[in-house]
Amino acid sequence: MTDRTSERHHQHRDVTGGWLRPAVFGAMDGLVSNFALIAGVAGGHATQRVVLLAGLAGLAAGAFSMAAGEYISVASQSELAEAEIEVERRELARHPGAEERELAGVFEARGVDPETAAEVARQLSRDPDEALLVHTREELGVTPGDLPSPVLAAGSSFLSFGIGAVLPVLPYLLGASSLWPAAGVAAAGLFAAGALVSRVTTRAWWFGGTRQLLFGAAAAGITYGVGALIGTG
């Protein structure tokens, strides 16, 4: 007899949630884009007040833009999924036999013998709600009632972008008059963000941190050069 107390069960992290991708992307984008913006303005020899204004404007504009874009994107995706779920619901009501055979075919394609596949499909099809759940998972890859939330995605993007974007602005808010303090804070933030993201991937923390730091430095260096070439005068 198997001792159930000795059985081990592994658990997976949620890889489909609606918050992780926009939150990570928002923080990275906020930090890189706003630091690059500040570097470009500072490269044009703008005053401390102008650089601060540019950083705050970039923070506000970017956060609202990210939130609006993420909301529309996720809402449109959810609306499309809901429309296709409704199509499946109508097909189950109008052609239950055909849908049952279709489901049996799905199981057969996965290696189940025809008799067992037909029986499983028949039993699942007795409950319309369960049948809809199985069909949408198999055919659409979504679960009715568990679609990504556009509000959650937008809120995550707004907050994470704002957190990332405010970091290079902080030294100027505290009275800094040159780009170097902002560059130091931004570099530390970029490395920390990249290292943090590596905790939910298979990459080493130092690789993720270094990669993000290099990309951010490249973006800031290019915009600084553009600002230096154009100038403010």
XYZ file of N, CA and C in Angstrom:
699
model
N 0.848 -1.202 0.000
C 0.000 0.000 0.000
C 0.883 1.251 0.000
N 0.548 2.191 -0.846
C 1.360 3.399 -0.976
C 1.092 4.360 0.170
N 2.145 4.830 0.766
C 2.018 5.824 1.832
C 1.845 7.200 1.199
N 0.611 7.720 1.213
C 0.340 8.986 0.554
C 1.047 10.160 1.214
N 1.398 9.992 2.484
C 2.080 11.095 3.153
C 3.492 11.283 2.630
N 4.013 10.220 1.965
C 5.370 10.326 1.452
C 5.411 10.799 0.002
N 4.219 10.983 -0.610
C 4.194 11.427 -2.000
C 4.628 12.884 -2.073
N 5.360 13.163 -3.111
C 5.830 14.525 -3.321
C 5.120 15.108 -4.545
N 4.669 16.328 -4.428
C 3.998 17.014 -5.520
C 4.747 18.312 -5.803
N 5.056 18.527 -7.071
C 5.739 19.771 -7.425
C 4.709 20.792 -7.867
N 5.051 22.046 -7.712
C 4.170 23.133 -8.107
C 4.906 24.045 -9.066
N 4.144 24.593 -10.024
C 4.707 25.529 -10.985
C 4.283 26.942 -10.637
N 5.133 27.894 -10.994
C 4.747 29.286 -10.863
C 3.772 29.649 -11.981
N 2.953 30.658 -11.736
C 1.984 31.103 -12.731
C 2.725 31.798 -13.870
N 2.615 31.259 -15.079
C 3.297 31.851 -16.229
C 2.314 32.519 -17.159
N 1.043 32.604 -16.784
C 0.043 33.201 -17.658
C -0.603 34.430 -17.040
N -0.189 34.834 -15.843
C -0.838 35.939 -15.162
C -0.763 37.232 -15.946
N -1.751 38.112 -15.740
C -1.801 39.352 -16.483
C -0.958 40.456 -15.899
N -0.269 40.241 -14.787
C 0.454 41.336 -14.143
C 1.947 41.302 -14.368
N 2.550 40.110 -14.502
C 3.999 40.025 -14.495
C 4.630 40.708 -15.703
N 4.154 40.389 -16.897
C 4.765 40.966 -18.096
C 4.657 42.484 -18.137
N 3.455 43.080 -17.953
C 3.398 44.539 -17.976
C 4.170 45.195 -16.847
N 4.229 44.546 -15.665
C 4.967 45.133 -14.549
C 6.462 45.167 -14.837
N 7.001 44.048 -15.319
C 8.429 43.989 -15.636
C 8.762 44.926 -16.787
N 7.967 44.852 -17.844
C 8.212 45.708 -19.000
C 8.082 47.180 -18.629
N 7.079 47.506 -17.803
C 6.880 48.891 -17.420
C 8.041 49.450 -16.629
N 8.555 48.693 -15.670
C 9.679 49.173 -14.864
C 10.924 49.368 -15.718
N 11.224 48.394 -16.567
C 12.385 48.513 -17.445
C 12.248 49.707 -18.375
N 11.076 49.824 -18.991
C 10.850 50.902 -19.948
C 10.909 52.255 -19.269
N 10.307 52.343 -18.067
C 10.339 53.613 -17.359
C 11.748 54.051 -17.012
N 12.551 53.139 -16.534
C 13.920 53.464 -16.141
C 14.773 53.816 -17.345
N 14.716 52.972 -18.383
C 15.568 53.201 -19.555
C 15.141 54.451 -20.308
N 13.847 54.554 -20.613
C 13.390 55.673 -21.441
C 13.553 57.017 -20.738
N 13.251 57.070 -19.439
C 13.347 58.368 -18.771
C 14.787 58.768 -18.518
N 15.639 57.786 -18.213
C 17.051 58.125 -18.062
C 17.635 58.577 -19.395
N 17.232 57.910 -20.482
C 17.704 58.325 -21.798
C 17.209 59.732 -22.129
N 15.955 60.022 -21.787
C 15.415 61.366 -22.020
C 16.192 62.415 -21.240
N 16.433 62.135 -19.964
C 17.192 63.074 -19.137
C 18.602 63.246 -19.679
N 19.219 62.162 -20.100
C 20.580 62.243 -20.639
C 20.606 63.081 -21.907
N 19.603 62.935 -22.763
C 19.560 63.729 -23.989
C 19.417 65.206 -23.710
N 18.543 65.545 -22.769
C 18.349 66.958 -22.423
C 19.597 67.512 -21.737
N 20.178 66.721 -20.830
C 21.401 67.164 -20.154
C 22.552 67.304 -21.135
N 22.596 66.431 -22.152
C 23.643 66.520 -23.159
C 23.584 67.796 -23.966
N 22.389 68.391 -24.032
C 22.249 69.673 -24.729
C 22.570 70.860 -23.849
N 23.183 70.612 -22.683
C 23.609 71.657 -21.742
C 22.429 72.458 -21.206
N 21.315 71.767 -20.959
C 20.158 72.422 -20.375
C 20.395 72.653 -18.884
N 19.648 73.567 -18.318
C 19.781 73.857 -16.890
C 19.179 72.720 -16.059
N 19.533 72.729 -14.788
C 19.005 71.702 -13.887
C 17.486 71.721 -13.861
N 16.891 72.899 -13.917
C 15.430 73.024 -13.876
C 14.792 72.407 -15.124
N 15.403 72.636 -16.271
C 14.870 72.090 -17.523
C 14.986 70.571 -17.533
N 16.114 70.044 -17.075
C 16.296 68.593 -17.028
C 15.268 67.965 -16.093
N 15.038 68.592 -14.942
C 14.048 68.088 -13.997
C 12.651 68.097 -14.598
N 12.321 69.200 -15.278
C 11.013 69.293 -15.916
C 10.842 68.203 -16.970
N 11.888 67.990 -17.756
C 11.823 66.945 -18.782
C 11.630 65.566 -18.153
N 12.338 65.314 -17.048
C 12.211 64.019 -16.390
C 10.821 63.794 -15.819
N 10.254 64.824 -15.200
C 8.915 64.690 -14.631
C 7.858 64.555 -15.726
N 8.033 65.302 -16.806
C 7.100 65.190 -17.923
C 7.185 63.815 -18.567
N 8.409 63.302 -18.701
C 8.577 61.971 -19.268
C 7.960 60.901 -18.389
N 8.062 61.080 -17.069
C 7.463 60.127 -16.133
C 5.942 60.103 -16.288
N 5.335 61.293 -16.266
C 3.875 61.357 -16.346
C 3.366 60.862 -17.696
N 3.965 61.352 -18.766
C 3.499 60.967 -20.101
C 3.686 59.471 -20.337
N 4.840 58.958 -19.943
C 5.118 57.543 -20.165
C 4.214 56.633 -19.351
N 3.967 56.995 -18.094
C 3.123 56.153 -17.240
C 1.704 56.083 -17.780
N 1.129 57.230 -18.161
C -0.228 57.229 -18.697
C -0.293 56.528 -20.052
N 0.738 56.714 -20.869
C 0.764 56.057 -22.174
C 0.854 54.547 -22.027
N 1.714 54.093 -21.140
C 1.847 52.660 -20.908
C 0.545 52.063 -20.396
N -0.088 52.741 -19.439
C -1.329 52.228 -18.864
C -2.433 52.158 -19.916
N -2.562 53.225 -20.701
C -3.605 53.250 -21.724
C -3.366 52.178 -22.779
N -2.121 52.064 -23.230
C -1.809 51.057 -24.236
C -2.028 49.646 -23.743
N -1.627 49.380 -22.491
C -1.796 48.041 -21.936
C -3.274 47.718 -21.733
N -4.043 48.722 -21.303
C -5.478 48.489 -21.099
C -6.156 48.134 -22.416
N -5.898 48.917 -23.443
C -6.525 48.670 -24.744
C -6.088 47.321 -25.302
N -4.811 47.008 -25.167
C -4.287 45.749 -25.697
C -4.925 44.543 -25.026
N -4.928 44.529 -23.692
C -5.467 43.393 -22.959
C -6.986 43.320 -23.104
N -7.657 44.485 -23.100
C -9.108 44.494 -23.262
C -9.498 43.954 -24.632
N -8.762 44.347 -25.663
C -9.064 43.859 -27.008
C -8.836 42.354 -27.106
N -7.761 41.885 -26.500
C -7.477 40.455 -26.492
C -8.579 39.675 -25.766
N -9.027 40.206 -24.629
C -10.082 39.535 -23.875
C -11.404 39.557 -24.630
N -11.704 40.672 -25.281
C -12.945 40.762 -26.051
C -12.945 39.786 -27.218
N -11.790 39.633 -27.859
C -11.685 38.665 -28.942
C -11.889 37.248 -28.420
N -11.274 36.946 -27.278
C -11.436 35.616 -26.691
C -12.887 35.362 -26.300
N -13.546 36.359 -25.721
C -14.942 36.206 -25.323
C -15.839 35.973 -26.537
N -15.529 36.672 -27.642
C -16.315 36.481 -28.861
C -16.162 35.054 -29.389
N -14.943 34.531 -29.341
C -14.715 33.169 -29.827
C -15.324 32.131 -28.872
N -15.318 32.432 -27.579
C -15.973 31.534 -26.618
C -17.471 31.482 -26.895
N -18.065 32.621 -27.240
C -19.488 32.648 -27.560
C -19.789 31.845 -28.814
N -18.888 31.898 -29.803
C -19.046 31.071 -31.005
C -19.060 29.597 -30.622
N -18.138 29.202 -29.743
C -18.059 27.812 -29.310
C -19.310 27.414 -28.535
N -19.826 28.314 -27.714
C -21.037 28.021 -26.952
C -22.229 27.782 -27.892
N -22.346 28.588 -28.942
C -23.433 28.413 -29.899
C -23.295 27.094 -30.658
N -22.072 26.746 -31.023
C -21.855 25.496 -31.750
C -22.201 24.289 -30.889
N -21.886 24.362 -29.607
C -22.224 23.256 -28.705
C -23.736 23.099 -28.572
N -24.450 24.225 -28.602
C -25.906 24.166 -28.490
C -26.554 23.684 -29.790
N -26.012 24.073 -30.921
C -26.631 23.752 -32.215
C -26.205 22.390 -32.759
N -24.942 22.047 -32.549
C -24.407 20.818 -33.124
C -23.652 20.017 -32.056
N -24.355 19.544 -31.034
C -23.663 18.837 -29.941
C -22.966 17.556 -30.395
N -23.579 16.829 -31.333
C -22.956 15.595 -31.802
C -21.646 15.847 -32.515
N -21.641 16.832 -33.388
C -20.419 17.161 -34.129
C -19.323 17.640 -33.183
N -19.703 18.429 -32.176
C -18.719 18.926 -31.223
C -18.162 17.791 -30.370
N -19.019 16.822 -30.046
C -18.556 15.666 -29.272
C -17.554 14.852 -30.081
N -17.848 14.648 -31.362
C -16.902 13.909 -32.220
C -15.596 14.688 -32.402
N -15.724 15.996 -32.477
C -14.517 16.826 -32.600
C -13.638 16.688 -31.367
N -14.265 16.671 -30.202
C -13.504 16.527 -28.962
C -12.860 15.148 -28.881
N -13.590 14.121 -29.305
C -13.009 12.780 -29.325
C -11.797 12.740 -30.246
N -11.878 13.423 -31.369
C -10.750 13.480 -32.289
C -9.531 14.139 -31.671
N -9.753 15.153 -30.826
C -8.640 15.816 -30.128
C -7.922 14.825 -29.220
N -8.700 14.036 -28.484
C -8.096 13.052 -27.585
C -7.366 11.960 -28.375
N -7.955 11.556 -29.481
C -7.294 10.544 -30.325
C -5.963 11.060 -30.846
N -5.932 12.312 -31.232
C -4.693 12.901 -31.750
C -3.599 12.930 -30.692
N -3.998 12.849 -29.431
C -3.024 12.849 -28.347
C -2.649 11.434 -27.910
N -3.128 10.448 -28.634
C -2.703 9.079 -28.362
C -3.703 8.218 -27.650
N -4.890 8.726 -27.363
C -5.916 7.923 -26.700
C -6.596 7.034 -27.736
N -6.869 5.784 -27.385
C -7.502 4.900 -28.358
C -8.914 5.393 -28.659
N -9.446 5.113 -29.855
C -10.734 5.678 -30.291
C -11.897 5.413 -29.346
N -11.982 4.189 -28.808
C -13.102 3.880 -27.929
C -13.066 4.713 -26.649
N -11.892 4.776 -26.043
C -11.760 5.562 -24.813
C -11.985 7.044 -25.086
N -11.436 7.552 -26.207
C -11.606 8.957 -26.568
C -13.080 9.294 -26.741
N -13.816 8.407 -27.415
C -15.246 8.644 -27.625
C -16.008 8.640 -26.316
N -15.650 7.734 -25.402
C -16.340 7.659 -24.123
C -16.056 8.880 -23.254
N -14.802 9.308 -23.235
C -14.451 10.494 -22.455
C -15.179 11.718 -22.998
N -15.189 11.855 -24.325
C -15.884 12.982 -24.944
C -17.377 12.941 -24.625
N -17.949 11.750 -24.640
C -19.379 11.616 -24.345
C -19.681 12.046 -22.912
N -18.854 11.609 -21.961
C -19.093 11.948 -20.566
C -18.897 13.444 -20.312
N -17.866 14.007 -20.914
C -17.623 15.437 -20.733
C -18.741 16.276 -21.349
N -19.305 15.790 -22.444
C -20.321 16.559 -23.158
C -21.675 16.548 -22.463
N -21.845 15.717 -21.427
C -23.123 15.693 -20.718
C -23.378 16.984 -19.962
N -22.301 17.635 -19.525
C -22.415 18.909 -18.808
C -22.019 20.039 -19.765
N -22.973 20.890 -20.195
C -22.653 21.953 -21.170
C -21.527 22.874 -20.711
N -21.501 23.204 -19.428
C -20.454 24.100 -18.925
C -19.078 23.438 -18.987
N -19.012 22.169 -18.601
C -17.749 21.448 -18.653
C -17.303 21.251 -20.102
N -18.265 20.970 -20.977
C -17.948 20.803 -22.392
C -17.373 22.092 -22.967
N -17.982 23.228 -22.619
C -17.473 24.515 -23.101
C -16.072 24.771 -22.579
N -15.851 24.450 -21.303
C -14.532 24.650 -20.703
C -13.464 23.843 -21.440
N -13.765 22.571 -21.709
C -12.788 21.710 -22.371
C -12.552 22.163 -23.809
N -13.604 22.483 -24.528
C -13.464 22.896 -25.924
C -12.648 24.189 -26.047
N -12.923 25.159 -25.201
C -12.197 26.424 -25.311
C -10.733 26.266 -24.914
N -10.476 25.398 -23.948
C -9.076 25.150 -23.583
C -8.326 24.461 -24.717
N -8.969 23.477 -25.324
C -8.313 22.706 -26.360
C -8.175 23.491 -27.661
N -9.199 24.245 -28.024
C -9.221 24.908 -29.327
C -8.699 26.339 -29.292
N -8.919 27.037 -28.177
C -8.533 28.443 -28.097
C -7.384 28.700 -27.132
N -7.147 27.751 -26.230
C -6.085 27.939 -25.247
C -6.432 28.928 -24.156
N -7.742 29.163 -23.924
C -8.173 30.086 -22.879
C -9.195 29.390 -21.990
N -9.441 29.994 -20.831
C -10.422 29.459 -19.887
C -11.507 30.501 -19.661
N -12.768 30.188 -19.946
C -13.841 31.153 -19.698
C -13.862 31.597 -18.239
N -14.008 32.887 -18.021
C -14.043 33.418 -16.666
C -12.685 33.644 -16.050
N -11.614 33.314 -16.762
C -10.265 33.483 -16.215
C -9.371 34.186 -17.228
N -9.932 35.185 -17.901
C -9.177 35.940 -18.895
C -8.390 37.056 -18.203
N -7.272 37.503 -18.810
C -6.478 38.581 -18.200
C -7.308 39.834 -17.964
N -7.056 40.503 -16.860
C -7.788 41.721 -16.510
C -7.099 42.948 -17.094
N -7.794 43.736 -17.931
C -7.171 44.949 -18.473
C -6.877 45.986 -17.396
N -7.726 46.035 -16.374
C -7.500 46.994 -15.277
C -6.229 46.635 -14.512
N -6.050 45.351 -14.227
C -4.846 44.898 -13.528
C -3.603 45.157 -14.363
N -3.692 44.870 -15.654
C -2.547 45.089 -16.538
C -2.198 46.568 -16.623
N -3.224 47.422 -16.756
C -2.984 48.866 -16.857
C -2.410 49.417 -15.559
N -2.980 48.994 -14.426
C -2.472 49.464 -13.137
C -1.043 49.040 -12.889
N -0.723 47.796 -13.250
C 0.653 47.308 -13.087
C 1.612 48.111 -13.944
N 1.215 48.390 -15.176
C 2.070 49.153 -16.075
C 2.289 50.572 -15.553
N 1.210 51.195 -15.104
C 1.310 52.575 -14.611
C 2.254 52.670 -13.416
N 2.045 51.814 -12.435
C 2.859 51.868 -11.226
C 4.312 51.496 -11.494
N 4.512 50.432 -12.265
C 5.877 49.980 -12.500
C 6.655 50.978 -13.357
N 5.999 51.559 -14.358
C 6.683 52.575 -15.161
C 7.057 53.770 -14.293
N 6.109 54.197 -13.450
C 6.397 55.332 -12.588
C 7.553 55.069 -11.635
N 7.611 53.861 -11.086
C 8.706 53.515 -10.169
C 10.039 53.542 -10.906
N 10.055 52.948 -12.100
C 11.294 52.954 -12.867
C 11.687 54.344 -13.319
N 10.718 55.136 -13.761
C 11.020 56.452 -14.323
C 11.445 57.469 -13.266
N 10.997 57.286 -12.017
C 11.329 58.278 -11.000
C 12.770 58.145 -10.509
N 13.384 56.980 -10.687
C 14.734 56.776 -10.153
C 15.748 57.787 -10.690
N 15.878 57.969 -12.028
C 16.865 58.940 -12.495
C 16.485 60.389 -12.213
N 15.229 60.636 -11.825
C 14.790 61.996 -11.512
C 15.131 62.370 -10.074
N 15.230 61.361 -9.204
C 15.438 61.619 -7.783
C 16.630 62.532 -7.485
N 17.814 62.295 -8.085
C 18.939 63.185 -7.764
C 18.646 64.651 -8.083
N 17.929 64.899 -9.176
C 17.589 66.285 -9.517
C 16.567 66.861 -8.551
N 15.640 66.029 -8.084
C 14.693 66.491 -7.071
C 15.397 66.849 -5.772
N 16.525 66.183 -5.512
C 17.284 66.439 -4.284
C 18.353 67.507 -4.466
N 18.373 68.142 -5.648
C 19.275 69.274 -5.846
C 20.481 69.035 -6.726
N 20.633 67.855 -7.299
C 21.783 67.593 -8.167
C 21.748 68.516 -9.382
N 22.920 68.922 -9.829
C 22.994 69.842 -10.966
C 23.724 69.233 -12.155
N 24.167 67.986 -12.028
C 24.840 67.320 -13.137
C 24.204 65.956 -13.367
N 24.573 65.349 -14.493
C 23.974 64.078 -14.874
C 24.551 62.900 -14.091
N 25.752 63.046 -13.527
C 26.426 61.892 -12.928
C 25.658 61.232 -11.779
N 25.094 61.986 -10.840
C 24.322 61.306 -9.796
C 23.138 60.518 -10.360
N 22.458 61.103 -11.350
C 21.335 60.397 -11.979
C 21.820 59.155 -12.696
N 22.992 59.256 -13.319
C 23.553 58.097 -14.028
C 23.882 56.982 -13.045
N 24.411 57.337 -11.885
C 24.728 56.321 -10.882
C 23.484 55.621 -10.365
N 22.445 56.396 -10.067
C 21.197 55.807 -9.582
C 20.569 54.936 -10.660
N 20.578 55.437 -11.898
C 19.991 54.679 -12.996
C 20.757 53.382 -13.242
N 22.083 53.443 -13.185
C 22.886 52.240 -13.402
C 22.594 51.190 -12.334
N 22.513 51.633 -11.083
C 22.197 50.692 -10.005
C 20.805 50.102 -10.188
N 19.852 50.952 -10.582
C 18.493 50.474 -10.807
C 18.409 49.505 -11.964
N 19.120 49.793 -13.044
C 19.111 48.901 -14.202
C 19.677 47.531 -13.852
N 20.801 47.527 -13.162
C 21.411 46.245 -12.794
C 20.511 45.472 -11.843
N 19.947 46.174 -10.851
C 19.077 45.503 -9.879
C 17.823 44.952 -10.552
N 17.259 45.717 -11.481
C 16.053 45.258 -12.169
C 16.347 44.032 -13.021
N 17.458 44.068 -13.741
C 17.827 42.913 -14.557
C 18.110 41.683 -13.716
N 18.780 41.885 -12.589
C 19.062 40.759 -11.688
C 17.783 40.211 -11.080
N 16.833 41.100 -10.762
C 15.567 40.660 -10.179
C 14.757 39.835 -11.172
N 14.733 40.279 -12.419
C 13.996 39.544 -13.447
C 14.577 38.145 -13.633
N 15.881 38.002 -13.469
C 16.515 36.699 -13.660
C 16.018 35.667 -12.652
N 15.410 36.105 -11.560
C 14.909 35.173 -10.552
C 13.689 34.401 -11.040
N 12.998 34.920 -12.049
C 11.845 34.204 -12.610
C 12.186 33.610 -13.975
N 13.469 33.583 -14.315
C 13.918 32.943 -15.545
C 15.045 31.967 -15.195
N 15.689 31.444 -16.231
C 16.802 30.521 -16.001
C 18.158 31.213 -16.078
N 18.165 32.524 -16.303
C 19.425 33.249 -16.420
C 20.050 33.513 -15.055
N 21.391 33.611 -15.036
C 22.103 33.979 -13.820
C 21.825 35.450 -13.497
N 21.805 35.791 -12.220
C 21.474 37.162 -11.825
C 22.446 38.179 -12.401
N 23.733 37.804 -12.443
C 24.716 38.751 -12.953
C 24.566 38.957 -14.455
N 24.123 37.925 -15.164
C 23.914 38.062 -16.603
C 22.739 39.001 -16.878
N 21.605 38.755 -16.157
C 20.447 39.616 -16.347
C 20.738 41.061 -15.988
N 21.438 41.273 -14.888
C 21.759 42.627 -14.474
C 22.689 43.327 -15.439
N 23.731 42.626 -15.880
C 24.701 43.224 -16.809
C 24.051 43.529 -18.153
N 23.239 42.623 -18.637
C 22.576 42.840 -19.927
C 21.685 44.070 -19.888
N 20.900 44.202 -18.826
C 20.016 45.356 -18.728
C 20.809 46.647 -18.582
N 21.907 46.589 -17.837
C 22.747 47.763 -17.660
C 23.347 48.215 -18.982
N 23.804 47.270 -19.789
C 24.413 47.617 -21.073
C 23.395 48.218 -22.042
N 22.197 47.652 -22.090
C 21.164 48.198 -22.970
C 20.770 49.609 -22.534
N 20.604 49.802 -21.229
C 20.247 51.119 -20.733
C 21.339 52.142 -20.985
N 22.588 51.741 -20.772
C 23.716 52.648 -21.010
C 23.805 53.022 -22.482
N 23.561 52.066 -23.367
C 23.604 52.348 -24.799
C 22.531 53.358 -25.191
N 21.322 53.175 -24.679
C 20.231 54.104 -24.987
C 20.543 55.506 -24.485
N 21.037 55.594 -23.244
C 21.366 56.904 -22.680
C 22.530 57.550 -23.414
N 23.533 56.751 -23.787
C 24.682 57.291 -24.505
C 24.293 57.871 -25.852
N 23.400 57.183 -26.558
C 22.964 57.678 -27.875
C 22.187 58.980 -27.736
N 21.244 59.019 -26.808
C 20.460 60.245 -26.654
C 21.309 61.399 -26.113
N 22.283 61.084 -25.274
C 23.183 62.135 -24.802
C 23.960 62.731 -25.981
N 24.424 61.853 -26.869
C 25.140 62.344 -28.035
C 24.273 63.184 -28.944
N 23.013 62.777 -29.118
C 22.092 63.575 -29.935
C 21.861 64.930 -29.301
N 21.674 64.936 -27.964
C 21.472 66.211 -27.271
C 22.693 67.115 -27.373
N 23.889 66.534 -27.274
C 25.114 67.321 -27.374
C 25.276 67.919 -28.760
N 24.876 67.175 -29.794
C 24.997 67.672 -31.162
C 24.028 68.810 -31.444
N 22.798 68.681 -30.923
C 21.783 69.697 -31.194
C 21.938 70.893 -30.274
N 22.164 70.636 -28.985
C 22.341 71.722 -28.035
C 21.045 72.430 -27.734
N 21.101 73.409 -26.851
C 19.916 74.179 -26.471
C 19.968 75.613 -26.957
N 21.032 75.965 -27.555
C 21.149 77.362 -27.959
C 20.858 77.565 -29.356
